[in-house]
Coordinates of C-alpha atoms and ligand atoms in Angstrom, one line a residue:
X755 CA -10.6 6.0 -12.1
X756 CA -14.1 4.4 -11.9
X757 CA -15.5 5.0 -8.4
X758 CA -17.2 1.6 -8.4
X759 CA -14.0 -0.2 -9.3
X760 CA -12.0 2.0 -7.0
X761 CA -14.2 3.1 -4.1
X762 CA -12.9 5.9 -1.9
X763 CA -13.0 3.7 1.2
X764 CA -12.9 0.0 2.0
X765 CA -14.8 -0.7 5.2
X766 CA -14.2 -3.6 7.6
X767 CA -17.5 -5.1 6.5
X768 CA -16.1 -5.4 2.9
X769 CA -13.6 -8.1 3.9
X770 CA -14.6 -11.8 3.5
X771 CA -14.9 -13.3 7.0
X772 CA -14.3 -16.7 5.5
X773 CA -11.0 -15.7 3.9
X774 CA -9.9 -14.1 7.1
X775 CA -10.7 -17.2 9.1
X776 CA -8.6 -19.3 6.6
X777 CA -5.7 -16.9 7.0
X778 CA -5.9 -17.1 10.8
X779 CA -6.0 -20.9 10.6
X780 CA -3.0 -21.0 8.3
X781 CA -0.8 -18.5 10.0
X782 CA -2.1 -18.1 13.6
X783 CA -3.0 -14.9 15.4
X784 CA -2.3 -12.1 16.0
X785 CA -1.9 -11.6 12.3
X786 CA -1.6 -8.5 10.2
X787 CA -3.2 -9.0 6.7
X788 CA -2.5 -6.4 4.0
X789 CA -4.2 -6.4 0.6
X790 CA -1.8 -5.1 -2.1
X791 CA -4.5 -4.6 -4.6
X792 CA -6.2 -2.1 -2.3
X793 CA -2.8 -0.3 -1.7
X794 CA -2.5 0.0 -5.5
X795 CA -6.1 1.4 -5.7
X796 CA -5.4 3.9 -3.0
X797 CA -2.2 5.1 -4.8
X798 CA -4.1 5.4 -8.1
X799 CA -6.8 7.5 -6.5
X800 CA -4.2 9.8 -5.1
X801 CA -2.3 10.0 -8.4
X802 CA -5.5 10.7 -10.2
X803 CA -6.4 13.5 -7.8
X804 CA -2.9 15.1 -8.1
X805 CA -1.9 14.3 -11.7
X806 CA 0.6 17.2 -11.7
X807 CA 2.3 16.2 -8.5
X808 CA 4.9 13.7 -7.4
X809 CA 3.5 11.3 -4.8
X810 CA 6.0 10.1 -2.2
X811 CA 4.8 7.3 0.0
X812 CA 5.7 7.9 3.7
X813 CA 7.2 4.4 4.4
X814 CA 6.9 4.8 8.1
X815 CA 3.2 3.8 7.8
X816 CA 4.1 0.3 6.6
X817 CA 7.6 -0.8 5.5
X818 CA 6.6 -4.3 4.4
X819 CA 8.8 -5.0 1.4
X820 CA 6.0 -6.0 -1.0
X821 CA 4.3 -2.7 -0.2
X822 CA 7.4 -0.7 -1.0
X823 CA 7.8 -2.6 -4.2
X824 CA 4.2 -2.4 -5.3
X825 CA 4.1 1.3 -4.7
X826 CA 7.4 1.9 -6.5
X827 CA 6.1 -0.1 -9.4
X828 CA 3.0 2.1 -9.5
X829 CA 5.3 5.1 -9.9
X830 CA 5.4 6.4 -6.3
X831 CA 8.6 7.8 -4.8
X832 CA 9.3 6.8 -1.2
X833 CA 9.9 9.1 1.9
X834 CA 12.0 7.6 4.7
X835 CA 12.2 8.7 8.3
X836 CA 15.4 7.0 9.4
X837 CA 18.6 5.3 8.1
X838 CA 16.9 2.0 8.7
X839 CA 14.0 2.9 6.4
X840 CA 16.4 4.3 3.9
X841 CA 18.5 1.1 3.8
X842 CA 15.4 -1.1 3.5
X843 CA 13.8 1.0 0.7
X844 CA 17.0 1.0 -1.3
X845 CA 17.5 -2.7 -0.7
X846 CA 14.0 -3.3 -2.0
X847 CA 15.2 -1.9 -5.3
X848 CA 13.8 1.6 -5.3
X849 CA 16.0 4.0 -7.3
X850 CA 17.9 6.6 -5.2
X851 CA 16.4 9.3 -7.4
X852 CA 12.9 8.3 -6.1
X853 CA 13.8 8.4 -2.5
X854 CA 13.7 11.2 0.1
X855 CA 15.2 10.8 3.5
X856 CA 13.7 13.2 6.1
X857 CA 16.2 13.6 8.9
X858 CA 14.6 14.6 12.2
X859 CA 17.3 15.4 14.8
X860 CA 19.3 12.5 13.2
X861 CA 21.8 10.5 15.3
X862 CA 25.4 10.5 13.9
X863 CA 24.9 6.9 12.9
X864 CA 21.9 7.8 10.7
X865 CA 23.8 10.6 8.9
X866 CA 26.8 8.3 8.3
X867 CA 24.6 5.7 6.7
X868 CA 22.6 8.3 4.7
X869 CA 25.7 10.0 3.3
X870 CA 27.2 6.6 2.3
X871 CA 23.9 5.5 0.7
X872 CA 23.6 8.8 -1.1
X873 CA 27.0 8.2 -2.6
X874 CA 26.0 4.7 -3.8
X875 CA 22.5 5.8 -5.0
X876 CA 22.7 9.0 -7.0
X877 CA 19.7 11.3 -6.9
X878 CA 18.8 10.6 -3.4
X879 CA 17.5 13.7 -1.5
X880 CA 18.2 14.4 2.1
X881 CA 15.6 16.6 3.9
X882 CA 17.1 18.6 6.7
X883 CA 15.1 20.3 9.4
X884 CA 17.8 22.2 11.2
X885 CA 20.8 24.3 10.3
X886 CA 22.9 21.9 12.5
X887 CA 21.9 19.0 10.3
X888 CA 23.2 20.9 7.3
X889 CA 26.5 21.6 9.1
X890 CA 26.8 17.9 10.1
X891 CA 26.2 16.8 6.5
X892 CA 28.8 19.2 5.3
X893 CA 31.2 17.9 7.9
X894 CA 30.8 14.5 6.4
X895 CA 31.7 15.8 2.9
X896 CA 28.1 15.7 1.7
X897 CA 27.4 18.3 -1.0
X898 CA 24.4 16.6 -2.8
X899 CA 20.7 17.1 -3.0
X900 CA 19.1 18.9 -0.1
X901 CA 15.5 19.7 0.7
X902 CA 14.8 22.1 3.6
X903 CA 12.1 21.1 6.0
X904 CA 10.3 24.2 7.2
X905 CA 8.2 24.7 10.3
X906 CA 5.2 26.3 8.8
X907 CA 3.7 27.3 12.2
X908 CA 0.5 25.5 11.3
X909 CA -0.4 22.1 12.7
X910 CA -3.3 19.7 12.1
X911 CA -4.0 16.2 13.3
X912 CA -6.5 13.8 14.8
X913 CA -4.6 14.0 18.1
X914 CA -2.1 16.5 19.6
X915 CA 0.6 13.9 19.4
X916 CA 0.4 13.8 15.6
X917 CA 0.1 17.5 14.9
X918 CA 3.7 18.3 13.9
X919 CA 3.4 21.4 11.8
X920 CA 3.5 23.9 14.6
X921 CA 5.8 21.8 16.9
X922 CA 9.2 23.5 17.2
X923 CA 10.8 20.1 17.0
X924 CA 10.2 19.9 13.3
X925 CA 11.8 22.1 10.7
X926 CA 13.6 25.4 10.4
X927 CA 11.4 28.2 11.7
X928 CA 9.5 29.8 8.8
X929 CA 10.9 33.3 9.3
X930 CA 14.5 31.9 9.0
X931 CA 13.8 29.5 6.1
X932 CA 14.6 31.7 3.1
X933 CA 18.0 32.8 4.6
X934 CA 18.8 29.2 5.5
X935 CA 18.0 28.0 1.9
X936 CA 20.1 30.8 0.5
X937 CA 23.2 30.0 2.6
X938 CA 22.7 26.2 2.1
X939 CA 22.7 26.7 -1.7
X940 CA 26.4 27.6 -1.4
X941 CA 27.3 24.1 0.0
X942 CA 24.6 21.9 -1.4
X943 CA 22.3 21.4 -4.4
X944 CA 19.1 22.7 -2.8
X945 CA 16.3 21.1 -4.7
X946 CA 13.2 21.4 -2.5
X947 CA 11.1 22.8 0.4
X948 CA 9.2 20.6 2.7
X949 CA 6.5 20.9 5.4
X950 CA 4.2 18.5 7.1
X951 CA 1.3 19.7 9.2
X952 CA 0.5 16.5 10.9
X953 CA -1.8 13.6 10.3
X954 CA -5.4 14.4 9.9
X955 CA -6.4 16.4 6.8
X956 CA -10.1 15.9 6.9
X957 CA -12.9 17.0 4.6
X958 CA -14.5 19.1 7.2
X959 CA -11.8 21.7 7.7
X960 CA -9.1 22.3 5.2
X961 CA -8.1 25.6 6.7
X962 CA -4.8 24.4 8.3
X963 CA -3.9 22.6 5.1
X964 CA -4.6 25.7 3.0
X965 CA -2.6 27.9 5.3
X966 CA 0.4 25.6 5.3
X967 CA 0.4 25.3 1.5
X968 CA -0.1 29.0 1.0
X969 CA 2.9 29.7 3.3
X970 CA 5.0 27.2 1.3
X971 CA 4.0 28.8 -2.0
X972 CA 5.0 32.3 -0.6
X973 CA 8.3 30.8 0.6
X974 CA 9.0 29.1 -2.7
X975 CA 8.5 32.4 -4.6
X976 CA 10.8 34.2 -2.2
X977 CA 13.5 31.6 -2.5
X978 CA 13.2 31.7 -6.3
X979 CA 13.5 35.5 -6.2
X980 CA 16.8 35.0 -4.4
X981 CA 18.0 32.9 -7.3
X982 CA 17.6 29.4 -5.9
X983 CA 15.9 27.1 -8.4
X984 CA 13.7 24.5 -6.8
X985 CA 12.6 21.2 -8.3
X986 CA 9.7 20.6 -5.9
X987 CA 7.6 21.9 -3.0
X988 CA 6.5 19.1 -0.8
X989 CA 3.5 19.9 1.4
X990 CA 3.6 16.6 3.4
X991 CA 1.1 13.9 4.1
X992 CA -1.7 13.7 6.6
X993 CA -4.5 12.7 4.2
X994 CA -7.2 11.4 6.6
X995 CA -9.0 8.1 6.4
X996 CA -12.4 7.3 8.0
X997 CA -11.7 5.2 11.1
X998 CA -15.4 5.1 12.1
X999 CA -17.9 3.4 9.9
X1000 CA -20.2 6.5 9.7
X1001 CA -17.4 8.8 8.7
X1002 CA -17.2 9.9 5.0
X1003 CA -14.1 9.3 3.1
X1004 CA -11.9 12.2 2.3
X1005 CA -12.9 14.2 -0.8
X1006 CA -9.5 14.0 -2.5
X1007 CA -10.5 16.1 -5.4
X1008 CA -11.5 18.9 -3.0
X1009 CA -8.2 18.6 -1.1
X1010 CA -6.2 18.7 -4.4
X1011 CA -8.2 21.7 -5.6
X1012 CA -7.6 23.5 -2.3
X1013 CA -3.9 22.6 -2.5
X1014 CA -3.4 24.0 -6.0
X1015 CA -5.3 27.2 -5.2
X1016 CA -3.3 27.8 -2.0
X1017 CA 0.0 27.1 -3.6
X1018 CA -0.4 29.6 -6.4
X1019 CA 2.1 29.9 -9.2
X1020 CA 5.5 28.4 -8.4
X1021 CA 8.3 27.3 -10.7
X1022 CA 8.5 23.9 -9.1
X1023 CA 6.6 20.6 -9.0
X1024 CA 4.2 20.0 -6.2
X1025 CA 4.9 16.9 -4.0
X1026 CA 2.7 15.1 -1.5
X1027 CA 3.7 12.5 1.1
X1028 CA 0.8 10.3 2.0
X1029 CA 1.3 7.4 4.4
X1030 CA -1.9 6.2 6.0
X1031 CA -4.1 7.1 3.0
X1032 CA -2.3 4.5 0.9
X1033 CA -2.2 1.6 3.3
X1034 CA -4.7 2.0 6.3
X1035 CA -7.8 0.5 4.8
X1036 CA -5.8 -2.1 3.0
X1037 CA -5.0 -3.9 6.3
X1038 CA -6.7 -5.7 9.1
X1039 CA -5.4 -7.2 12.2
X1040 CA -6.7 -10.6 13.2
X1041 CA -6.8 -11.7 16.8
X1042 CA -8.4 -14.5 18.8
X1043 CA -10.8 -14.1 21.7
X1044 CA -9.0 -15.8 24.7
X1045 CA -11.3 -14.9 27.6
X1046 CA -14.8 -13.5 28.0
X1047 CA -15.5 -12.1 31.5
X1048 CA -18.6 -10.6 33.0
X1049 CA -17.2 -7.7 35.1
X1050 CA -19.5 -5.4 37.1
X1051 CA -22.1 -4.1 34.5
X1052 CA -20.0 -4.9 31.5
X1053 CA -18.2 -7.7 29.7
X1054 CA -14.4 -7.7 29.1
X1055 CA -13.3 -9.6 26.1
X1056 CA -9.6 -10.5 26.3
X1057 CA -7.8 -10.9 23.0
X1058 CA -4.3 -11.9 21.9
X1059 CA -3.5 -8.5 20.3
X1060 CA -2.8 -5.6 22.6
X1061 CA -0.9 -2.4 22.8
X1062 CA 2.3 -4.1 21.8
X1063 CA 0.6 -5.4 18.6
X1064 CA -1.4 -2.3 17.8
X1065 CA -0.2 0.7 19.7
X1066 CA -2.4 3.5 18.3
X1067 CA -5.3 3.1 20.7
X1068 CA -3.1 3.3 23.8
X1069 CA -0.9 6.0 22.2
X1070 CA -3.4 8.3 20.6
X1071 CA -6.8 7.1 21.9
X1072 CA -7.2 5.9 18.3
X1073 CA -10.5 4.2 17.3
X1074 CA -10.2 1.0 15.3
X1075 CA -13.5 -0.7 14.4
X1076 CA -13.9 -4.4 15.1
X1077 CA -15.9 -7.3 13.7
X1078 CA -16.5 -10.8 14.9
X1079 CA -15.6 -13.1 12.1
X1080 CA -17.1 -16.3 13.7
X1081 CA -18.9 -18.4 11.1
X1082 CA -22.2 -18.0 12.9
X1083 CA -21.7 -14.3 13.9
X1084 CA -24.7 -13.2 11.9
X1085 CA -27.1 -15.3 14.0
X1086 CA -25.7 -13.9 17.3
X1087 CA -27.1 -10.8 19.0
X1088 CA -24.8 -7.7 19.2
X1089 CA -23.4 -6.9 22.6
X1090 CA -21.4 -4.0 23.8
X1091 CA -18.1 -5.2 25.2
X1092 CA -14.7 -3.8 26.2
X1093 CA -11.9 -5.4 24.3
X1094 CA -8.6 -5.7 26.2
X1095 CA -5.2 -7.0 25.3
X1096 CA -2.8 -9.4 27.1
X1097 CA -0.3 -6.7 28.3
X1098 CA -0.1 -6.0 32.0
X1099 CA -1.1 -2.3 31.7
X1100 CA -4.5 -0.7 32.1
X1101 CA -3.8 1.3 29.0
X1102 CA -3.9 -2.0 27.1
X1103 CA -7.5 -1.7 25.9
X1104 CA -8.7 -1.6 22.3
X1105 CA -11.9 0.2 23.2
X1106 CA -15.6 -0.5 23.7
X1107 CA -17.3 -2.2 20.7
X1108 CA -20.6 -3.6 19.7
X1109 CA -19.8 -7.1 18.5
X1110 CA -21.8 -10.2 17.6
X1111 CA -21.7 -11.8 21.1
X1112 CA -18.1 -12.9 21.4
X1113 CA -17.2 -16.3 22.6
X1114 CA -13.8 -17.9 23.5
X1115 CA -12.1 -19.0 20.3
X1116 CA -13.8 -16.4 18.0
X1117 CA -11.7 -14.5 15.5
X1118 CA -12.0 -10.7 15.6
X1119 CA -10.8 -8.5 12.8
X1120 CA -9.6 -5.0 13.6
X1121 CA -10.0 -2.5 10.8
X1122 CA -7.8 0.1 9.3
X1123 CA -4.7 -1.6 10.6
X1124 CA -2.5 -1.3 7.5
X1125 CA -1.0 2.0 8.7
X1126 CA 1.2 2.4 11.8
X1127 CA 0.1 -1.1 13.0
X1128 CA 2.9 -3.5 12.5
X1129 CA 5.4 -0.6 12.4
X1130 CA 4.7 0.4 15.9
X1131 CA 4.5 -3.1 17.3
X1132 CA 7.1 -3.8 20.0
X1133 CA 8.3 -6.4 22.4
X1134 CA 7.2 -4.9 25.7
X1135 CA 6.3 -7.6 28.2
X1136 CA 8.8 -9.8 26.3
X1137 CA 6.0 -10.4 23.8
X1138 CA 7.2 -11.5 20.3
X1139 CA 5.9 -9.4 17.5
X1140 CA 3.1 -10.8 15.3
X1141 CA 3.3 -12.2 11.8
X1142 CA 2.2 -10.2 8.8
X1143 CA 1.0 -11.5 5.5
X1144 CA 0.4 -9.7 2.2
X1145 CA -2.4 -10.7 -0.2
X1146 CA -1.7 -10.3 -3.9
X1147 CA -4.7 -11.5 -5.8
X1148 CA -5.1 -15.1 -4.7
X1149 CA -1.4 -15.3 -3.5
X1150 CA -0.6 -15.0 0.2
X1151 CA 3.0 -14.0 0.9
X1152 CA 4.6 -13.8 4.3
X1153 CA 5.9 -10.2 4.9
X1154 CA 7.2 -10.9 8.4
X1155 CA 7.2 -14.2 10.1
X1156 CA 5.9 -14.4 13.7
X1157 CA 8.7 -13.7 16.2
X1158 CA 9.5 -16.2 18.9
X1159 CA 10.8 -15.7 22.4
X1160 CA 14.2 -16.6 21.0
X1161 CA 14.0 -13.4 18.8
X1162 CA 13.3 -11.4 21.9
X1163 CA 16.4 -12.6 23.7
X1164 CA 18.6 -12.8 20.6
X1165 CA 20.2 -9.4 21.3
X1166 CA 21.4 -10.5 24.8
X1167 CA 25.2 -11.5 25.0
X1168 CA 25.5 -15.2 25.2
X1169 CA 27.9 -15.2 28.2
X1170 CA 25.3 -13.5 30.5
X1171 CA 25.2 -15.4 33.8
Ligands
PLP2670 N1 5.6 13.0 6.0 C1 6.2 13.2 7.2 C2 7.4 14.0 7.3 C3 5.6 12.6 8.3 O1 6.2 12.7 9.5 C4 4.5 11.8 8.2 C5 3.9 11.1 9.3 O2 4.2 11.2 10.5 C6 3.9 11.6 6.9 C7 4.5 12.2 5.8 C8 2.7 10.7 6.6 O3 1.6 11.1 7.4 P1 0.3 10.3 7.1 O4 0.5 8.9 7.3 O5 -0.7 10.9 8.1 O6 -0.1 10.6 5.7

């Protein structure tokens, strides 16, 4: 696709401040805004780079229904991480044959739902990462499509908490994988192998990715030699996005080339599972400046969005760029400030930023918030979750209404004294 019409990255500066101010006026803040056209562009770039592969969107990055629908319409399959995601994706109209459910130490309740949904939606694939999960599926009478999640012993990620590949929690140990597949093939229709290194394939160092893919290629050949015919080898997601304005976007063609070379000849289709790459730069989080306080040598800018709205900075020390969208921002001098949320925790800071001198009432936009933003929002401090809107051309659609305090207390029994 034309690089001008579909640039490899959308920066925070590319958003129209005027449109963001209008959205904040119409819907209040904090407000997640997601541009579906950008999601579609990101998918098309991925699909162009991997024309021979199946692209499964990792729904955990953003489960807004319009996103699921738009990506399914583009041709993406969807990867789900829980029974809840599975139910939502199928309910959004995605065909079972385009859905993978990755069961990580699944609770009974999740397996019950998954087996029932697999019955109702033929072609659904369950990815199991432990022999026990296979046994528990068989106990439920499941004999359908299985993909085996393998622990490749290789991890990669922007933070230790997102490097899953070498974490013993995930997947069947590599040296037992071929045996596990062979024995699973007697009870199930084994259709695939899966591994995910973590979140953070970056252009600088593809060695962990190459290593993972090459091990998966070797395993696929071994499994084929043992007479198990695979449909696909899924090498996971983790395609990085530039969170800092001076970072280059990922060279997808280089990643795709390295992937093909490392996989080698296999009699199965390659599958990839991007989450953040498809949605991160399609989203911003809008928040209002509530307080501006000179404190010691610095300035603390208190905003409405905090660690309950956008958890990544507190959870992973993640960096999210910010921009002051005030109408006269360009005429103000830049100033370095600490941006902090409304939660009563010292971890509730969104980092130090150079911003057009913030004033009470200004609107700030927080970049790259389309992935793992709304999804990780929670109600700690009894704080209702924010609203989220989706832009589709000139249309603005509500994806999730703003929660109220009544939503927070709705789960409490009514007869509580
Ligand atoms: N696949 C699996 C199994 C995952 O656990 C994840 C993320 O945690 C992804 C895909 C997507 O990762 P990313 O959003 O970094 O592409």
